Short mmCIF file of C-alpha atoms in Angstrom, two decimals:
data_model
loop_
_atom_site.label_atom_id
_atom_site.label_comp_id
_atom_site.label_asym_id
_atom_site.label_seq_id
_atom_site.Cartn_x
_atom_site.Cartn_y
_atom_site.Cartn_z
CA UNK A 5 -80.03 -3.16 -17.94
CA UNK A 6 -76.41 -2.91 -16.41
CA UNK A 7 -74.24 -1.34 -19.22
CA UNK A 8 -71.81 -5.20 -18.90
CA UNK A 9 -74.77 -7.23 -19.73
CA UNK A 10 -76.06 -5.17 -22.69
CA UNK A 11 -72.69 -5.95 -24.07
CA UNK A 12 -72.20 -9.64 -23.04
CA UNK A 13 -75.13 -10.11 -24.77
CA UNK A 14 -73.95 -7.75 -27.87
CA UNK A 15 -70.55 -9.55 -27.91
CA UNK A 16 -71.89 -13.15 -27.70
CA UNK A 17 -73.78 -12.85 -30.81
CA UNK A 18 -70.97 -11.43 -32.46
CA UNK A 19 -69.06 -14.06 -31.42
CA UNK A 20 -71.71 -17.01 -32.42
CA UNK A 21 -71.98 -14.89 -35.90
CA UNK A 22 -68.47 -15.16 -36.41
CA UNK A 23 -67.73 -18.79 -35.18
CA UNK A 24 -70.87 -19.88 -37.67
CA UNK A 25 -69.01 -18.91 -40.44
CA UNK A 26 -65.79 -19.90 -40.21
CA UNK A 27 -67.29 -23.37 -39.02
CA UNK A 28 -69.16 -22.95 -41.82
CA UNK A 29 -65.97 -24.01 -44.12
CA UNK A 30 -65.06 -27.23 -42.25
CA UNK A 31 -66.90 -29.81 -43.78
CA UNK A 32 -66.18 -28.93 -47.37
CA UNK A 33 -62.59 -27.93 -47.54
CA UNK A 34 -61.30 -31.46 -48.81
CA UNK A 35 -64.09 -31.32 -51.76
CA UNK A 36 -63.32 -27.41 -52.10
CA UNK A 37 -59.23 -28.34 -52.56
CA UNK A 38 -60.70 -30.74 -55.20
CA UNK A 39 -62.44 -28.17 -57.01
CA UNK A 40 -59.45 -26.28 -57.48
CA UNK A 41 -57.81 -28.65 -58.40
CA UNK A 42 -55.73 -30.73 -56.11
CA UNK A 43 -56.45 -34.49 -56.76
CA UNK A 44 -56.21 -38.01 -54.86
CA UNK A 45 -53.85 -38.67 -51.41
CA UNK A 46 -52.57 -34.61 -51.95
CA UNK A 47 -55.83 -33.22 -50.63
CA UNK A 48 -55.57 -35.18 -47.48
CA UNK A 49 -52.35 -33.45 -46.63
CA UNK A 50 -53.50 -30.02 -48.21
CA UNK A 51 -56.26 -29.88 -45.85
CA UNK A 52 -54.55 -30.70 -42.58
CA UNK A 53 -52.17 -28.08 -44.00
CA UNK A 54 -54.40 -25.34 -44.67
CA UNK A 55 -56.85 -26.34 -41.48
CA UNK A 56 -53.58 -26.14 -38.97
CA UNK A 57 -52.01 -22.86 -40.86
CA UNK A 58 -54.12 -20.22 -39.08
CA UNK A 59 -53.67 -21.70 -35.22
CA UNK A 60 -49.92 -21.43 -36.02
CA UNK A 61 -49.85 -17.99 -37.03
CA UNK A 62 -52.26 -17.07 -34.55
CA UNK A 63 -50.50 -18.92 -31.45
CA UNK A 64 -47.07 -16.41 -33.06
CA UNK A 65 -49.76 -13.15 -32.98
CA UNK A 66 -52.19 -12.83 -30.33
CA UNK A 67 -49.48 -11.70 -27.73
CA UNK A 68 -48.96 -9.12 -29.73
CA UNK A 69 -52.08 -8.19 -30.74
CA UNK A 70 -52.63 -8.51 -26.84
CA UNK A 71 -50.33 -5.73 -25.79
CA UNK A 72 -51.42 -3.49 -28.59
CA UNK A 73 -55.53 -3.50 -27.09
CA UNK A 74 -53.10 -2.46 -23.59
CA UNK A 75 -51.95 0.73 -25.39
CA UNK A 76 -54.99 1.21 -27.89
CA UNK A 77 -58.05 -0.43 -26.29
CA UNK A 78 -60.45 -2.98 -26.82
CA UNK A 79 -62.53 -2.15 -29.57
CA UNK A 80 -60.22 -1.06 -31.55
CA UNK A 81 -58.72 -4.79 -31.89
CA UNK A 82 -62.02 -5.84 -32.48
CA UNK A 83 -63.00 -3.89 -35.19
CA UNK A 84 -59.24 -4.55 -36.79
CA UNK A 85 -59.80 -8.64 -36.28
CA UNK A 86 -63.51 -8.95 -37.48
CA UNK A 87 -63.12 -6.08 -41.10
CA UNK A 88 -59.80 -7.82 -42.13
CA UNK A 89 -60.77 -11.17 -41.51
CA UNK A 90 -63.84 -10.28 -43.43
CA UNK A 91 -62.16 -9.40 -46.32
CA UNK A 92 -59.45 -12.40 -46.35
CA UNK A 93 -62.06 -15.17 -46.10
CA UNK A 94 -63.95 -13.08 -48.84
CA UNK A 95 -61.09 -13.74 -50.58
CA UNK A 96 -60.71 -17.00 -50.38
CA UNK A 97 -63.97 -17.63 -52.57
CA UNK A 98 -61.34 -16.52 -55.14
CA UNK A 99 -58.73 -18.81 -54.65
CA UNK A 100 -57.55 -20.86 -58.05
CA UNK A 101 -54.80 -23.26 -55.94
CA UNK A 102 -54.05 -24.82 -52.78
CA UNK A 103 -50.83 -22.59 -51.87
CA UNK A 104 -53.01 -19.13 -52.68
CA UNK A 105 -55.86 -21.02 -49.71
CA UNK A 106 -52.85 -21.82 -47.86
CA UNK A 107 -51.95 -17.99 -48.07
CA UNK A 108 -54.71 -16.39 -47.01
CA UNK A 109 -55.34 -18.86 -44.07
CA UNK A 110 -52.01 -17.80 -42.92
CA UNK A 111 -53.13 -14.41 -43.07
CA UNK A 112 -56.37 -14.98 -41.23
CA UNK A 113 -54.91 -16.25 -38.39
CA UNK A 114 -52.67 -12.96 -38.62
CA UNK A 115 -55.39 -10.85 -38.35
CA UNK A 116 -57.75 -13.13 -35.94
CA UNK A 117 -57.73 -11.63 -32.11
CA UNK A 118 -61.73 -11.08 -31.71
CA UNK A 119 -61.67 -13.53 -29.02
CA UNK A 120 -59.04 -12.26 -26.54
CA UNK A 121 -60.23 -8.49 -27.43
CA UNK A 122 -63.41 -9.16 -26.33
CA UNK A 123 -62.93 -11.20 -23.05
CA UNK A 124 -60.62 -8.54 -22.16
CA UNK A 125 -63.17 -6.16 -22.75
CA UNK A 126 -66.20 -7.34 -21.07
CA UNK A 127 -63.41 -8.42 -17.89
CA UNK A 128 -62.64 -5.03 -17.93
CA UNK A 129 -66.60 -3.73 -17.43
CA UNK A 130 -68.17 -7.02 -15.78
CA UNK A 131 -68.17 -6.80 -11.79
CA UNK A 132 -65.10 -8.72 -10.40
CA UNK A 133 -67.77 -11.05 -8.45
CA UNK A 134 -69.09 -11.75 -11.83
CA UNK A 135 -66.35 -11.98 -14.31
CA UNK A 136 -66.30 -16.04 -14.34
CA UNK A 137 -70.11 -16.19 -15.14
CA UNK A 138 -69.83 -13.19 -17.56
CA UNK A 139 -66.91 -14.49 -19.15
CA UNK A 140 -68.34 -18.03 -19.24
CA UNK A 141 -71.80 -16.73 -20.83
CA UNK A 142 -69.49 -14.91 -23.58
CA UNK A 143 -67.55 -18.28 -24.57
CA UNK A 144 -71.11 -20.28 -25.07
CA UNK A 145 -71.47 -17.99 -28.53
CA UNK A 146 -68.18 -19.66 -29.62
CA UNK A 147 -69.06 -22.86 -28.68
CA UNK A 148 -72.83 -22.37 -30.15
CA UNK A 149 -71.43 -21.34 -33.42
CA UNK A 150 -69.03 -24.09 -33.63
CA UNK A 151 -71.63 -26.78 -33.14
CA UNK A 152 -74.36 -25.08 -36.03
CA UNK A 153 -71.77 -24.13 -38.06
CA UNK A 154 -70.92 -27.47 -39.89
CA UNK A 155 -74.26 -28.59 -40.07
CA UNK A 156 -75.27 -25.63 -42.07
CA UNK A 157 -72.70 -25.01 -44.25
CA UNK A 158 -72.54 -28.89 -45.15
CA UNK A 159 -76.43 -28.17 -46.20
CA UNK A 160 -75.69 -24.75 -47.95
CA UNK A 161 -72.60 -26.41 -50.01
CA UNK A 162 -75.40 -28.64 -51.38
CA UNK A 163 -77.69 -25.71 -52.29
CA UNK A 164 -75.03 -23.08 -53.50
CA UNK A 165 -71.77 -24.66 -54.08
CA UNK A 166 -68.53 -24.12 -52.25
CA UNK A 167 -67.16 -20.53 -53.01
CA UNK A 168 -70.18 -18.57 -52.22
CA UNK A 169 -69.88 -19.89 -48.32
CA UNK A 170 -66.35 -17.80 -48.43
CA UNK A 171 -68.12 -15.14 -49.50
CA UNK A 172 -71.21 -15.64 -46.73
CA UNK A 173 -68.42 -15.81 -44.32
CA UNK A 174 -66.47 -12.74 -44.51
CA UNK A 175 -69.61 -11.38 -44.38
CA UNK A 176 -70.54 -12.59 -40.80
CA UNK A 177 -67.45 -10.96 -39.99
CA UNK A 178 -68.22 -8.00 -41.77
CA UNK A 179 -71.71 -7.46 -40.22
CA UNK A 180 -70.22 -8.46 -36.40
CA UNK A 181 -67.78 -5.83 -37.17
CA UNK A 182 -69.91 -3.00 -37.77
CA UNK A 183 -72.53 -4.55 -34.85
CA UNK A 184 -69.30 -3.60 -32.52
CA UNK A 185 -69.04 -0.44 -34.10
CA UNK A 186 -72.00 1.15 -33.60
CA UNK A 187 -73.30 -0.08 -30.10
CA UNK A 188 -69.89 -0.96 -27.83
CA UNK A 189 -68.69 2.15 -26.33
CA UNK A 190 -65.58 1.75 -24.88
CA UNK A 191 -64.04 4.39 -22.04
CA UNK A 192 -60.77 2.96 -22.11
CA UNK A 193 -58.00 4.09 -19.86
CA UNK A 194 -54.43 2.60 -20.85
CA UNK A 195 -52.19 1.44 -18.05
CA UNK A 196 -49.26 4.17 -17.32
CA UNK A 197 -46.52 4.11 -19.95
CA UNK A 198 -44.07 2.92 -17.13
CA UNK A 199 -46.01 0.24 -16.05
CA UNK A 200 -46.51 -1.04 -19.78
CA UNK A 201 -42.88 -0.73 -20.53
CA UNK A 202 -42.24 -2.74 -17.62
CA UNK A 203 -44.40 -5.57 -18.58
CA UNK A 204 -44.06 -4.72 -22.44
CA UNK A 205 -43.53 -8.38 -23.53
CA UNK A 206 -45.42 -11.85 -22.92
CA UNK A 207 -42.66 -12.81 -20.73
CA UNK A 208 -42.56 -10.00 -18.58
CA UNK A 209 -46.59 -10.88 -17.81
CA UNK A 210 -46.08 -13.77 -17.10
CA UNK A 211 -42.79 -13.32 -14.70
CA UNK A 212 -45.08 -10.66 -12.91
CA UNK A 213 -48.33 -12.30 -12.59
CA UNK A 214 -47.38 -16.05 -12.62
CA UNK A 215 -50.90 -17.06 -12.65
CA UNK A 216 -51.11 -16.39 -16.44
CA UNK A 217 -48.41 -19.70 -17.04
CA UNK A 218 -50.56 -21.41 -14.88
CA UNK A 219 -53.87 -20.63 -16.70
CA UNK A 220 -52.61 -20.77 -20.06
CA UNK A 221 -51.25 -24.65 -19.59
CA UNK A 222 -54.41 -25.74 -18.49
CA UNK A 223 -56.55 -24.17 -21.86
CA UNK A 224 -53.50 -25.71 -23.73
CA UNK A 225 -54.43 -28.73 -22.39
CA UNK A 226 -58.40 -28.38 -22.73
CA UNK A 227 -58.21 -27.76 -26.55
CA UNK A 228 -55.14 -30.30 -27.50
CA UNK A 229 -57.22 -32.77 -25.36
CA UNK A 230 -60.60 -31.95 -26.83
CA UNK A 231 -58.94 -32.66 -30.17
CA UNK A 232 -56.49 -35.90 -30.23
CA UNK A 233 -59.66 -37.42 -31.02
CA UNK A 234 -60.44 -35.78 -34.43
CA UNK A 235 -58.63 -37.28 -36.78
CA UNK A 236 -59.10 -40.75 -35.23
CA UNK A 237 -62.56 -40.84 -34.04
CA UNK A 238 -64.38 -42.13 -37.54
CA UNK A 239 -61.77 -45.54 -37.14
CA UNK A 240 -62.27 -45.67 -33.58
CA UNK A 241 -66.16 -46.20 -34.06
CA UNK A 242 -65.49 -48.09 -37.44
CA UNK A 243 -63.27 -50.53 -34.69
CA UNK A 244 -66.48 -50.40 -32.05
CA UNK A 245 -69.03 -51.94 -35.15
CA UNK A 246 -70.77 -48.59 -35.89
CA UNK A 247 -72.73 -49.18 -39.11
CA UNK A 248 -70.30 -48.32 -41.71
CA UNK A 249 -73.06 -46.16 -43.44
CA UNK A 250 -73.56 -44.12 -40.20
CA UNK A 251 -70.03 -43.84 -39.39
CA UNK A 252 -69.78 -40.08 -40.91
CA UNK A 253 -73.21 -39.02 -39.25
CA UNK A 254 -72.32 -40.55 -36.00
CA UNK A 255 -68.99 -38.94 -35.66
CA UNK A 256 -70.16 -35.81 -35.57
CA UNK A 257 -72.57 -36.80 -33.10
CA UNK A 258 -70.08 -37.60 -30.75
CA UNK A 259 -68.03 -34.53 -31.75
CA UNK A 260 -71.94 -32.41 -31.47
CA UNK A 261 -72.72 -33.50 -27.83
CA UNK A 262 -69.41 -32.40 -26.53
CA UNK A 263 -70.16 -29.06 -27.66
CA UNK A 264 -73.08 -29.01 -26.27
CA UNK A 265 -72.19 -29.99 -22.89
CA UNK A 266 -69.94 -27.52 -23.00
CA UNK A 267 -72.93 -24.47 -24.28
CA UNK A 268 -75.49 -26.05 -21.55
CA UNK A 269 -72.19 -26.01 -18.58
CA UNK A 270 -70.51 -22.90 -19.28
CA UNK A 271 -72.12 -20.09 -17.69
CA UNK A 272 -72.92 -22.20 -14.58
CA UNK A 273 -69.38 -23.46 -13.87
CA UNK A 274 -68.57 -19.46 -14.78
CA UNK A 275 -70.60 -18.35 -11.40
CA UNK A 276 -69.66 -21.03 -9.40
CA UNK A 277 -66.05 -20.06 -9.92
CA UNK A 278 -67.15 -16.66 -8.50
CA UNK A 279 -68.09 -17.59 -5.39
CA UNK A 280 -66.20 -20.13 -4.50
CA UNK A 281 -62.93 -19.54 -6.81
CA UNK A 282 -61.38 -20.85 -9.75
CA UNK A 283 -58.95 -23.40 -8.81
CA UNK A 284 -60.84 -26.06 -7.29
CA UNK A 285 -63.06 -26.01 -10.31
CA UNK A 286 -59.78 -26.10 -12.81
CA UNK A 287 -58.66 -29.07 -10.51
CA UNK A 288 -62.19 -30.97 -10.89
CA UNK A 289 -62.63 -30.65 -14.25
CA UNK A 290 -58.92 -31.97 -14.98
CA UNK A 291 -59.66 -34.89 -13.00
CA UNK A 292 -62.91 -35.48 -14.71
CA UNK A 293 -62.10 -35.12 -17.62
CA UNK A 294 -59.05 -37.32 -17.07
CA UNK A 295 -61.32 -40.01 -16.49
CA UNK A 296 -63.84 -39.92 -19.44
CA UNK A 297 -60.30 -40.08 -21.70
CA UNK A 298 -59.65 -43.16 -19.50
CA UNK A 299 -63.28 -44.84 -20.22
CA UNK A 300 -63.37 -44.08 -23.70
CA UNK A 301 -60.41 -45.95 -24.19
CA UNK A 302 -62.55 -48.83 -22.67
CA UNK A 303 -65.53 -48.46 -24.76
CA UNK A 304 -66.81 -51.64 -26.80
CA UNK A 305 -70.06 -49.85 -28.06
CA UNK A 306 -70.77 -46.03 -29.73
CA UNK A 307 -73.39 -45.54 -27.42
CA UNK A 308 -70.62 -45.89 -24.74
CA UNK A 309 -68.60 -42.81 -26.75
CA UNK A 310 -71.71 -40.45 -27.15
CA UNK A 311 -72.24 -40.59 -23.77
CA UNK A 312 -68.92 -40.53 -22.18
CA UNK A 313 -68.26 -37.43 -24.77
CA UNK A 314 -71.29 -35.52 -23.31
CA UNK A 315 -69.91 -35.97 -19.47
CA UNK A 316 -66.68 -34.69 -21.10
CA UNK A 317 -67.57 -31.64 -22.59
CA UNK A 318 -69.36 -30.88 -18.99
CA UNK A 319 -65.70 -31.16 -17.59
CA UNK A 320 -64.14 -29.53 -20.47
CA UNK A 321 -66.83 -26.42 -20.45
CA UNK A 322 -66.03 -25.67 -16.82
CA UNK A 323 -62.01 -25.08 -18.06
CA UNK A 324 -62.29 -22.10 -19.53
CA UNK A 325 -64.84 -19.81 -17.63
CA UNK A 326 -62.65 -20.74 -14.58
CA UNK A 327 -59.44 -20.00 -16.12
CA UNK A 328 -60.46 -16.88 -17.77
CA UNK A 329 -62.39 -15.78 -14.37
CA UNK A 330 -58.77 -16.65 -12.48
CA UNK A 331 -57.08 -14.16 -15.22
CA UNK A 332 -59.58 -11.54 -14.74
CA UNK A 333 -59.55 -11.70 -10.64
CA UNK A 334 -55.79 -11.79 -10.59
CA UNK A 335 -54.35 -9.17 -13.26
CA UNK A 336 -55.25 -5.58 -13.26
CA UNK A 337 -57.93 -4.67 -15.96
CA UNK A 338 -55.57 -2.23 -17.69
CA UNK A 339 -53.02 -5.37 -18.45
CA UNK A 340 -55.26 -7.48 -19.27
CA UNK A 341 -54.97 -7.53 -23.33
CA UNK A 342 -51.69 -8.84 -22.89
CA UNK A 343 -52.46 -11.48 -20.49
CA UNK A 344 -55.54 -12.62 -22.75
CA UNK A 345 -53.61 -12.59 -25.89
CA UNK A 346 -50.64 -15.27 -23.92
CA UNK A 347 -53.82 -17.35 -22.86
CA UNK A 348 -55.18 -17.05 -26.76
CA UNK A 349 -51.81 -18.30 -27.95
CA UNK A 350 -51.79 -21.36 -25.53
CA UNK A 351 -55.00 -22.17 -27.12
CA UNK A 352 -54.39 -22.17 -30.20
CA UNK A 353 -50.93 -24.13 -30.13
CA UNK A 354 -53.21 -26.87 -28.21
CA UNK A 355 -55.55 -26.46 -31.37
CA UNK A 356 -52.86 -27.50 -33.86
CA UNK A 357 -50.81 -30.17 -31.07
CA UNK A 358 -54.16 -32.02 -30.38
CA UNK A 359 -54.76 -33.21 -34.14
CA UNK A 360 -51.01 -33.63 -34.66
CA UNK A 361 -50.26 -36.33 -31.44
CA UNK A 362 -53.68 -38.00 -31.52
CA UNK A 363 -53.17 -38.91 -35.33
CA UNK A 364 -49.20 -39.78 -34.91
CA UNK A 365 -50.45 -41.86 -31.74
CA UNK A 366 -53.00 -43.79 -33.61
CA UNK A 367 -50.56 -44.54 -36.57
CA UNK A 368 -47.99 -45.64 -34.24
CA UNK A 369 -50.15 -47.16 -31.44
CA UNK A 370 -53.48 -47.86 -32.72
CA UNK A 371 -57.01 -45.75 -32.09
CA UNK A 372 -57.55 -46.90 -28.60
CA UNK A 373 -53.89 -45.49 -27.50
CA UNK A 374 -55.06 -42.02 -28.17
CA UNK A 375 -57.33 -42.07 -24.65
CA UNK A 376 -55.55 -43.81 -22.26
CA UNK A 377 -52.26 -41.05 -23.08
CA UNK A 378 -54.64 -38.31 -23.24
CA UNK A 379 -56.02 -38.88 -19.84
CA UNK A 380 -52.58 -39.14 -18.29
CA UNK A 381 -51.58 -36.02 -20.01
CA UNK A 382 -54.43 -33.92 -18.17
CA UNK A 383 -53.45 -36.30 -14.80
CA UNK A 384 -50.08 -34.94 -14.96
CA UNK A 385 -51.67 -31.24 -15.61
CA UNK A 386 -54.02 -31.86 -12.21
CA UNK A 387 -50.85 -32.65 -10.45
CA UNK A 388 -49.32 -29.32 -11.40
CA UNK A 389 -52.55 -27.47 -10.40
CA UNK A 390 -52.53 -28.62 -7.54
CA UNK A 391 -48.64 -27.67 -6.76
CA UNK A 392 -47.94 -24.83 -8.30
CA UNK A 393 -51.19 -22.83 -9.43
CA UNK A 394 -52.32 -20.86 -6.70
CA UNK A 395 -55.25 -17.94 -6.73
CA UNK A 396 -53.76 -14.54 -5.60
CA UNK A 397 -56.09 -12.37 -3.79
CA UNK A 398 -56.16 -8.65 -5.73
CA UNK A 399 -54.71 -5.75 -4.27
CA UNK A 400 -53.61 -2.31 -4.77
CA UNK A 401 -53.73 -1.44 -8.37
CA UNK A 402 -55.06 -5.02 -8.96
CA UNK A 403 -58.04 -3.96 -6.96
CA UNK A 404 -58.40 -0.28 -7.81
CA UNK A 405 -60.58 -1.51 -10.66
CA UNK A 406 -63.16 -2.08 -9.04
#
């Protein structure tokens, strides 16, 4: 087996292990902020709190962290991101009040970067004609993890409580941590130190290789429009006649099958980007998924959404093996950390933004406003695409890769 498949395969389950247990947390944190002790309307706010914290001080980090795996490596990061994290959620099984959660979240996200470490990783050994399938294949394990996660831990809260899940957690981050340890071997080669001075900072990476703007507006937009529908989506189907005993099950149905359009899509959309490029694929999927946010804001029965949500996430799963493939084409392999970690941060601002403007929309507006805006948002991203991203063929250094 070809040394960048053993580890695709190596890194996705470390990256399904870890995204299992952190979404193993989700569905108890409001009766977990209750335990400790915050009480009625409070843990409402506490949790959107304490959910957002970590995407904030990640979205401030992972450039950083990004430019560091330049100098240092790969596996380095990852073994840094997966121990620490390990111990902070561990930690959090301690916690006695909302502000010492609200701490260690923050720190979390300080210490988070597994993602970016290890698409710049497996970019760095996966054949250039292969990169979007590899890199497509690797974000599945996220996705996978996402979608089991909350249906176990809501069953293991029922079995064992609340605080021994922390506990479970850190050490899924623990054991993926010493999985990377012992089989990735990394032969890392650091770009020259004049070439990393000269594109030291996030800025300077993306004046140089403009492409990285481009990509990282467009996985902005694919998680903050993945997610205006969150904190809406139980009164949207309340407002379509779902049976108001189903209404928790259904809604994360609907949430489920978008997930798992995206695991089924990824790593198919990944190697068509390979042969035939990356942009018209980011342009197509912005366009489709444009118009499922346009249809669901016509729906008049649930079916309609669980449906409409599955022909999303195909759209929305093609995003992100494209873009990443487009990074990993276009920037050389030795500056790729940095580029990675800039992409990272977009995500992760579009983590905490989608939440924040699809609930202020549906105060101010109603449920139903929250499509119709959305899709115009990711129209108005198609119609930058397809001005101003373009797909730069590799050369010299870019190329020497290879």
């Amino acid at each position: 087996m070809a040394r960048w498949r053993r580890d695709l395969y190596i890194l996705w389950f470390c990256s399904f292990l870890i995204q299992v247990g952190f979404s193993l947390i989700m569905p108890f944190l409001p009766r977990y902020l209750a335990e400790i002790g915050v009480q009625g309307p409070a843990i409402s706010l506490w949790s959107g709190v304490i959910f957002a914290a970590n995407f904030v001080t990640m979205a401030i980090v992972s450039p950083l962290w990004g430019a560091v795996s330049d100098r240092v490596g790969r596996k380095p990061m990852m073994l840094r991101s997966t121990l620490v994290m390990g111990v902070i959620v561990a930690l959090m099984g301690f916690a006695q009040s909302p502000q010492q959660l609200l701490l260690l979240r923050l720190l979390q996200g300080v210490a988070a970067g597994f993602p970016a470490a290890a698409t710049a990783y497996l970019s760095g050994i996966a054949p250039r004609d292969q990169a979007g399938r590899a890199l497509g294949m690797l974000g599945t394990g996220n996705m996978a993890g996402s979608i089991l996660g909350p249906i176990v831990g809501g069953l293991l809260a029922q079995v064992i409580g609340y605080r021994p899940i922390f506990f479970l957690t850190g050490g899924s981050c623990l054991v993926a941590g010493l999985i990377v340890l012992f089989t990735i071997q990394e032969h890392f080669t650091p770009a020259p130190a004049g070439e990393r001075q000269e594109t030291g900072s996030a800025v300077a990476i993306v004046r140089r290789y403009p492409v990285v703007m481009g990509v990282a507006v467009v996985l902005f937009m694919n998680m903050f429009s993945v997610l205006t529908a969150e904190p809406i989506l139980s009164t949207y189907l309340e407002e379509l006649d779902a049976p108001a005993g189903w209404v928790s099950l259904l809604s994360g149905l609907v949430f489920s099958v978008t997930g798992l359009a995206q695991v089924i899509i990824s790593p198919a959309v990944g190697s068509l980007s390979d042969r035939v490029g990356s942009r018209p694929i980011i342009a197509a999927a912005l366009g489709g998924a444009a118009a499922m946010y346009l249809l669901q804001g016509m729906a008049s029965e649930v079916w309609h959404m669980i449906a409409l949500r599955f022909v999303l996430g195909l759209f929305t799963g093609g995003l992100m093996p494209a873009a990443n493939g487009l990074i990993a084409r276009s920037v050389p392999r030795e500056l790729q950390g940095r580029a990675f970690g800039v992409t990272q941060s977009a995500m992760f601002m579009g983590n905490t933004a989608g939440p924040l403007v699809g609930g202020a929309l549906a105060a101010a507006f109603g449920p139903r406003a929250v499509f119709p805006v959305t899709g115009a948002l990711l129209l108005a991203d198609l119609a930058w695409v397809l001005v101003g991203l373009r797909e730069p063929v590799p050369t010299g250094s870019e190329s020497a890769a290879d």
